[in-house]
Short mmCIF file of C-alpha atoms in Angstrom, two decimals:
data_model
loop_
_atom_site.label_atom_id
_atom_site.label_comp_id
_atom_site.label_asym_id
_atom_site.label_seq_id
_atom_site.Cartn_x
_atom_site.Cartn_y
_atom_site.Cartn_z
CA UNK B 1 5.78 14.46 -20.73
CA UNK B 2 8.21 13.02 -23.28
CA UNK B 3 7.27 9.48 -22.25
CA UNK B 4 3.58 10.21 -22.76
CA UNK B 5 4.33 11.70 -26.18
CA UNK B 6 6.21 8.58 -27.26
CA UNK B 7 3.62 6.20 -25.85
CA UNK B 8 0.84 8.01 -27.69
CA UNK B 9 2.56 7.11 -30.96
CA UNK B 10 2.59 3.37 -30.30
CA UNK B 11 0.15 1.30 -32.36
CA UNK B 12 -2.46 -0.87 -30.67
CA UNK B 13 -3.54 -3.40 -33.32
CA UNK B 14 -5.00 -5.90 -30.84
CA UNK B 15 -6.28 -6.12 -27.28
CA UNK B 16 -2.92 -7.17 -25.89
CA UNK B 17 -1.09 -4.18 -27.40
CA UNK B 18 -3.89 -1.86 -26.28
CA UNK B 19 -3.56 -3.19 -22.72
CA UNK B 20 0.23 -2.84 -22.68
CA UNK B 21 0.12 0.68 -24.08
CA UNK B 22 -2.50 1.97 -21.64
CA UNK B 23 -0.83 0.22 -18.72
CA UNK B 24 2.41 2.04 -19.49
CA UNK B 25 0.63 5.37 -19.87
CA UNK B 26 -1.05 4.80 -16.51
CA UNK B 27 2.34 4.07 -14.93
CA UNK B 28 3.72 7.36 -16.24
CA UNK B 29 0.77 9.29 -14.79
CA UNK B 30 1.30 7.47 -11.48
CA UNK B 31 4.98 8.39 -11.39
CA UNK B 32 4.14 11.97 -12.32
CA UNK B 33 1.77 12.12 -9.36
CA UNK B 34 4.49 10.93 -7.00
CA UNK B 35 6.85 13.66 -8.20
CA UNK B 36 4.16 16.31 -7.94
CA UNK B 37 3.26 15.15 -4.42
CA UNK B 38 6.85 15.76 -3.31
CA UNK B 39 7.97 18.69 -5.45
CA UNK B 40 4.80 20.23 -6.85
CA UNK B 41 3.38 23.48 -5.54
CA UNK B 42 -0.27 22.64 -6.24
CA UNK B 43 -1.61 19.55 -4.40
CA UNK B 44 -4.51 19.18 -6.82
CA UNK B 45 -2.05 18.49 -9.66
CA UNK B 46 -0.86 15.31 -7.94
CA UNK B 47 -4.47 14.24 -7.41
CA UNK B 48 -5.29 14.90 -11.06
CA UNK B 49 -2.32 12.85 -12.27
CA UNK B 50 -3.09 9.83 -10.10
CA UNK B 51 -6.74 10.14 -11.11
CA UNK B 52 -5.74 9.80 -14.77
CA UNK B 53 -3.75 6.66 -13.95
CA UNK B 54 -6.67 5.17 -12.02
CA UNK B 55 -9.10 5.89 -14.86
CA UNK B 56 -6.85 4.08 -17.32
CA UNK B 57 -6.44 1.03 -15.10
CA UNK B 58 -10.18 0.99 -14.51
CA UNK B 59 -10.71 1.00 -18.29
CA UNK B 60 -8.43 -2.03 -18.58
CA UNK B 61 -10.39 -3.73 -15.82
CA UNK B 62 -13.67 -2.92 -17.57
CA UNK B 63 -12.44 -4.69 -20.69
CA UNK B 64 -11.55 -7.73 -18.57
CA UNK B 65 -7.97 -7.37 -19.76
CA UNK B 66 -6.16 -6.88 -16.44
CA UNK B 67 -3.25 -9.11 -15.49
CA UNK B 68 -2.12 -9.67 -11.91
CA UNK B 69 0.61 -7.06 -12.37
CA UNK B 70 -1.92 -4.51 -13.58
CA UNK B 71 -4.23 -5.22 -10.66
CA UNK B 72 -1.32 -4.73 -8.25
CA UNK B 73 -0.34 -1.45 -9.92
CA UNK B 74 -3.97 -0.32 -9.82
CA UNK B 75 -4.12 -1.12 -6.10
CA UNK B 76 -0.94 0.88 -5.45
CA UNK B 77 -2.38 3.87 -7.30
CA UNK B 78 -5.58 3.74 -5.26
CA UNK B 79 -3.51 3.61 -2.10
CA UNK B 80 -1.46 6.62 -3.22
CA UNK B 81 -4.60 8.60 -3.98
CA UNK B 82 -5.99 7.65 -0.57
CA UNK B 83 -3.04 9.35 1.11
CA UNK B 84 -3.43 12.48 -1.01
CA UNK B 85 -7.13 12.64 -0.26
CA UNK B 86 -6.55 12.21 3.47
CA UNK B 87 -4.08 15.09 3.47
CA UNK B 88 -6.90 17.27 2.20
CA UNK B 89 -9.32 16.04 4.85
CA UNK B 90 -11.28 13.80 2.47
CA UNK B 91 -11.07 10.81 4.78
CA UNK B 92 -14.10 8.83 3.60
CA UNK B 93 -12.93 8.95 -0.01
CA UNK B 94 -9.46 7.88 1.06
CA UNK B 95 -10.82 4.94 3.02
CA UNK B 96 -12.92 3.88 0.01
CA UNK B 97 -9.78 3.87 -2.16
CA UNK B 98 -7.95 1.76 0.43
CA UNK B 99 -10.76 -0.78 0.46
CA UNK B 100 -10.81 -0.94 -3.33
CA UNK B 101 -7.05 -1.49 -3.35
CA UNK B 102 -7.25 -4.22 -0.73
CA UNK B 103 -9.93 -6.03 -2.72
CA UNK B 104 -7.71 -6.01 -5.81
CA UNK B 105 -4.67 -7.26 -3.90
CA UNK B 106 -6.65 -10.10 -2.34
CA UNK B 107 -7.63 -11.28 -5.83
CA UNK B 108 -3.99 -11.18 -6.92
CA UNK B 109 -2.79 -12.97 -3.78
CA UNK B 110 -5.44 -15.67 -4.23
CA UNK B 111 -4.29 -16.31 -7.79
CA UNK B 112 -0.61 -16.26 -6.89
CA UNK B 113 -0.38 -17.72 -3.40
CA UNK B 114 3.39 -18.05 -3.52
CA UNK B 115 3.96 -14.45 -4.56
CA UNK B 116 5.30 -12.10 -1.90
CA UNK B 117 4.56 -8.83 -3.70
CA UNK B 118 0.74 -8.62 -3.38
CA UNK B 119 0.88 -9.66 0.27
CA UNK B 120 3.60 -7.11 0.99
CA UNK B 121 1.54 -4.42 -0.71
CA UNK B 122 -1.48 -5.50 1.32
CA UNK B 123 0.43 -4.71 4.50
CA UNK B 124 1.27 -1.26 3.14
CA UNK B 125 -2.33 -0.47 2.23
CA UNK B 126 -3.53 -1.61 5.64
CA UNK B 127 -0.96 0.68 7.25
CA UNK B 128 -2.17 3.60 5.15
CA UNK B 129 -5.79 2.84 5.99
CA UNK B 130 -4.85 2.82 9.65
CA UNK B 131 -3.11 6.17 9.27
CA UNK B 132 -6.20 7.68 7.65
CA UNK B 133 -8.38 6.34 10.45
CA UNK B 134 -6.08 7.90 13.03
CA UNK B 135 -6.08 11.22 11.17
CA UNK B 136 -9.87 11.17 11.29
CA UNK B 137 -9.92 10.34 15.01
CA UNK B 138 -11.16 6.75 14.64
CA UNK B 139 -8.50 5.28 16.89
CA UNK B 140 -10.18 1.98 17.81
CA UNK B 141 -10.82 1.16 14.15
CA UNK B 142 -7.23 2.10 13.38
CA UNK B 143 -5.99 -0.39 15.98
CA UNK B 144 -8.08 -3.15 14.42
CA UNK B 145 -6.84 -2.41 10.89
CA UNK B 146 -3.16 -2.03 11.77
CA UNK B 147 -3.28 -5.16 13.92
CA UNK B 148 -4.20 -6.97 10.71
CA UNK B 149 -1.20 -5.39 8.98
CA UNK B 150 1.11 -6.59 11.77
CA UNK B 151 -0.31 -10.11 11.60
CA UNK B 152 0.26 -10.32 7.83
CA UNK B 153 3.73 -8.78 8.13
CA UNK B 154 4.67 -11.24 10.88
CA UNK B 155 3.52 -14.18 8.76
CA UNK B 156 5.53 -12.95 5.76
CA UNK B 157 8.62 -12.41 7.90
CA UNK B 158 8.36 -15.92 9.33
CA UNK B 159 7.83 -17.47 5.89
CA UNK B 160 10.67 -15.54 4.27
CA UNK B 161 13.15 -14.78 7.09
CA UNK B 162 15.91 -13.82 4.68
CA UNK B 163 13.95 -10.95 3.11
CA UNK B 164 15.21 -7.84 4.87
CA UNK B 165 12.51 -5.69 3.27
CA UNK B 166 9.87 -7.88 4.92
CA UNK B 167 11.61 -7.57 8.28
CA UNK B 168 11.49 -3.79 7.89
CA UNK B 169 7.79 -3.90 7.03
CA UNK B 170 7.15 -5.98 10.15
CA UNK B 171 8.99 -3.40 12.28
CA UNK B 172 7.23 -0.49 10.60
CA UNK B 173 3.77 -2.04 11.03
CA UNK B 174 4.51 -2.73 14.70
CA UNK B 175 5.44 0.93 15.17
CA UNK B 176 2.21 2.02 13.50
CA UNK B 177 0.23 -0.28 15.78
CA UNK B 178 2.01 1.18 18.80
CA UNK B 179 0.96 4.68 17.71
CA UNK B 180 -2.65 3.58 17.27
CA UNK B 181 -2.66 1.88 20.67
CA UNK B 182 -1.24 5.01 22.27
CA UNK B 183 -4.09 7.05 20.80
CA UNK B 184 -6.52 4.47 22.21
CA UNK B 185 -4.89 4.86 25.66
CA UNK B 186 -3.73 1.21 25.77
CA UNK B 187 -0.23 2.13 26.93
CA UNK B 188 0.95 -1.33 28.01
CA UNK B 189 0.10 -2.84 24.63
CA UNK B 190 1.71 0.14 22.91
CA UNK B 191 4.90 -0.37 24.90
CA UNK B 192 4.96 -4.04 23.87
CA UNK B 193 4.69 -3.12 20.19
CA UNK B 194 7.37 -0.45 20.53
CA UNK B 195 9.73 -2.98 22.10
CA UNK B 196 9.11 -5.38 19.21
CA UNK B 197 9.63 -2.67 16.61
CA UNK B 198 12.80 -1.51 18.36
CA UNK B 199 14.30 -5.00 18.45
CA UNK B 200 13.52 -5.60 14.77
CA UNK B 201 14.74 -2.18 13.63
CA UNK B 202 18.01 -2.35 15.59
CA UNK B 203 18.72 -5.86 14.36
CA UNK B 204 18.05 -4.82 10.79
CA UNK B 205 20.18 -1.68 11.09
CA UNK B 206 23.09 -3.88 12.23
CA UNK B 207 22.60 -6.42 9.44
CA UNK B 208 21.86 -3.91 6.69
CA UNK B 209 23.44 -0.55 7.54
CA UNK B 210 22.87 0.61 3.97
CA UNK B 211 19.09 0.34 4.45
CA UNK B 212 18.39 3.94 5.42
CA UNK B 213 14.68 3.43 6.24
CA UNK B 214 15.69 0.95 8.97
CA UNK B 215 18.22 3.44 10.30
CA UNK B 216 15.60 6.19 10.35
CA UNK B 217 13.15 3.90 12.12
CA UNK B 218 15.63 3.37 14.96
CA UNK B 219 15.79 7.13 15.43
CA UNK B 220 12.02 7.49 15.30
CA UNK B 221 11.53 4.76 17.89
CA UNK B 222 14.06 5.79 20.55
CA UNK B 223 12.08 8.72 21.92
CA UNK B 224 8.61 7.12 22.01
CA UNK B 225 9.98 3.91 23.53
CA UNK B 226 11.85 5.86 26.21
CA UNK B 227 8.69 7.80 27.05
CA UNK B 228 6.57 4.65 27.15
CA UNK B 229 9.03 2.84 29.41
CA UNK B 230 8.81 5.75 31.82
CA UNK B 231 5.01 5.77 31.65
CA UNK B 232 4.39 2.02 31.88
CA UNK B 233 7.37 0.75 33.87
CA UNK B 234 8.35 3.84 35.81
CA UNK B 235 11.83 3.91 34.28
CA UNK B 236 14.04 6.84 35.19
CA UNK B 237 15.30 9.13 32.46
CA UNK B 238 18.85 7.94 33.00
CA UNK B 239 17.69 4.34 32.48
CA UNK B 240 16.44 5.19 29.00
CA UNK B 241 19.76 6.75 27.95
CA UNK B 242 20.97 3.49 26.27
CA UNK B 243 18.12 3.82 23.76
CA UNK B 244 19.34 7.22 22.62
CA UNK B 245 22.97 6.12 22.63
CA UNK B 246 22.00 3.14 20.49
CA UNK B 247 20.34 5.49 18.01
CA UNK B 248 23.47 7.66 17.94
CA UNK B 249 25.60 4.59 17.24
CA UNK B 250 23.33 3.44 14.42
CA UNK B 251 23.47 6.86 12.77
CA UNK B 252 27.25 7.01 13.12
CA UNK B 253 27.61 3.62 11.46
CA UNK B 254 25.29 4.65 8.64
CA UNK B 255 27.20 7.90 8.12
CA UNK B 256 30.41 5.95 7.59
CA UNK B 257 28.74 4.40 4.54
CA UNK B 258 26.83 7.51 3.46
CA UNK B 259 29.12 10.40 4.52
CA UNK B 260 27.32 12.96 2.32
CA UNK B 261 23.81 12.19 3.53
CA UNK B 262 22.37 15.40 4.95
CA UNK B 263 19.34 13.51 6.29
CA UNK B 264 21.59 11.23 8.35
CA UNK B 265 23.48 14.24 9.72
CA UNK B 266 20.16 15.78 10.75
CA UNK B 267 19.00 12.56 12.42
CA UNK B 268 22.32 12.21 14.23
CA UNK B 269 22.10 15.79 15.48
CA UNK B 270 18.59 15.19 16.80
CA UNK B 271 19.62 11.93 18.50
CA UNK B 272 22.59 13.65 20.13
CA UNK B 273 20.45 16.53 21.39
CA UNK B 274 17.93 14.14 22.96
CA UNK B 275 20.71 12.07 24.52
CA UNK B 276 22.37 15.20 25.93
CA UNK B 277 19.08 16.33 27.41
CA UNK B 278 18.76 12.92 29.06
CA UNK B 279 22.32 12.70 30.35
CA UNK B 280 25.27 14.94 29.51
CA UNK B 281 27.76 12.06 29.47
CA UNK B 282 26.79 11.01 25.94
CA UNK B 283 29.64 10.73 23.44
CA UNK B 284 29.29 14.29 22.18
CA UNK B 285 32.80 14.75 20.77
CA UNK B 286 32.60 11.62 18.65
CA UNK B 287 29.15 12.58 17.41
CA UNK B 288 30.21 16.09 16.43
CA UNK B 289 33.21 14.68 14.58
CA UNK B 290 30.93 12.40 12.59
CA UNK B 291 28.64 15.32 11.76
CA UNK B 292 31.55 17.38 10.42
#
């Protein structure tokens, strides 16, 4: 609120200053929406805030004053609203916002072919579109969309192998594709994607133990991959124990660097409980010590 008050006082003597001012106001509304989505008690408030941001960016577009950065921010806002709309069952509107965002990002990527950011954001929007399609029961369409996200993420990872954030996106998109394939009853293909995501996530957790999303992804993958190995390959429960033990080890290593992280403690507890249910010989004492 204070930021909006200060921005309102800024002069706008020319088109450039007008664009800068309204872009910043839109960014504040977008950030407000994110906070409201997490902490707010009324979901409509988050929708209203992101709607204000979108209206401002659309006004900049209408004046033909949008830069590549503004187009990318506009696309992100549309993607955020798509998620909020889908949570309220407004799937068609959410899909429309995803498509509008993708169109904007493709323009930016075409103008800046060497830029990673618009292509990375494209992967994220495709993932969100796939999630909306799955929420609405359109599983085959979701597979098609998320397969495109995986292809783009794979290309980015191969072009920029040193970017750990891109490696995470590749793993995350592969996991999303596995979920879509599971819903479409293509279990062998789903297992293949889960194996890929697992390999990428574990490798990244080892290389970048401070990257908590990669650590969380390892925990999220262990159970589904174990189940899919049993379904597709007939693996025994005891044969999937190394997956759960690997997850426990990853969480323990992360806790050494983030000893006050309650989310890591929760994830470690869940991994230990699953491992114990699979085979009681898991390293329980060490895990409980880490949790304390």
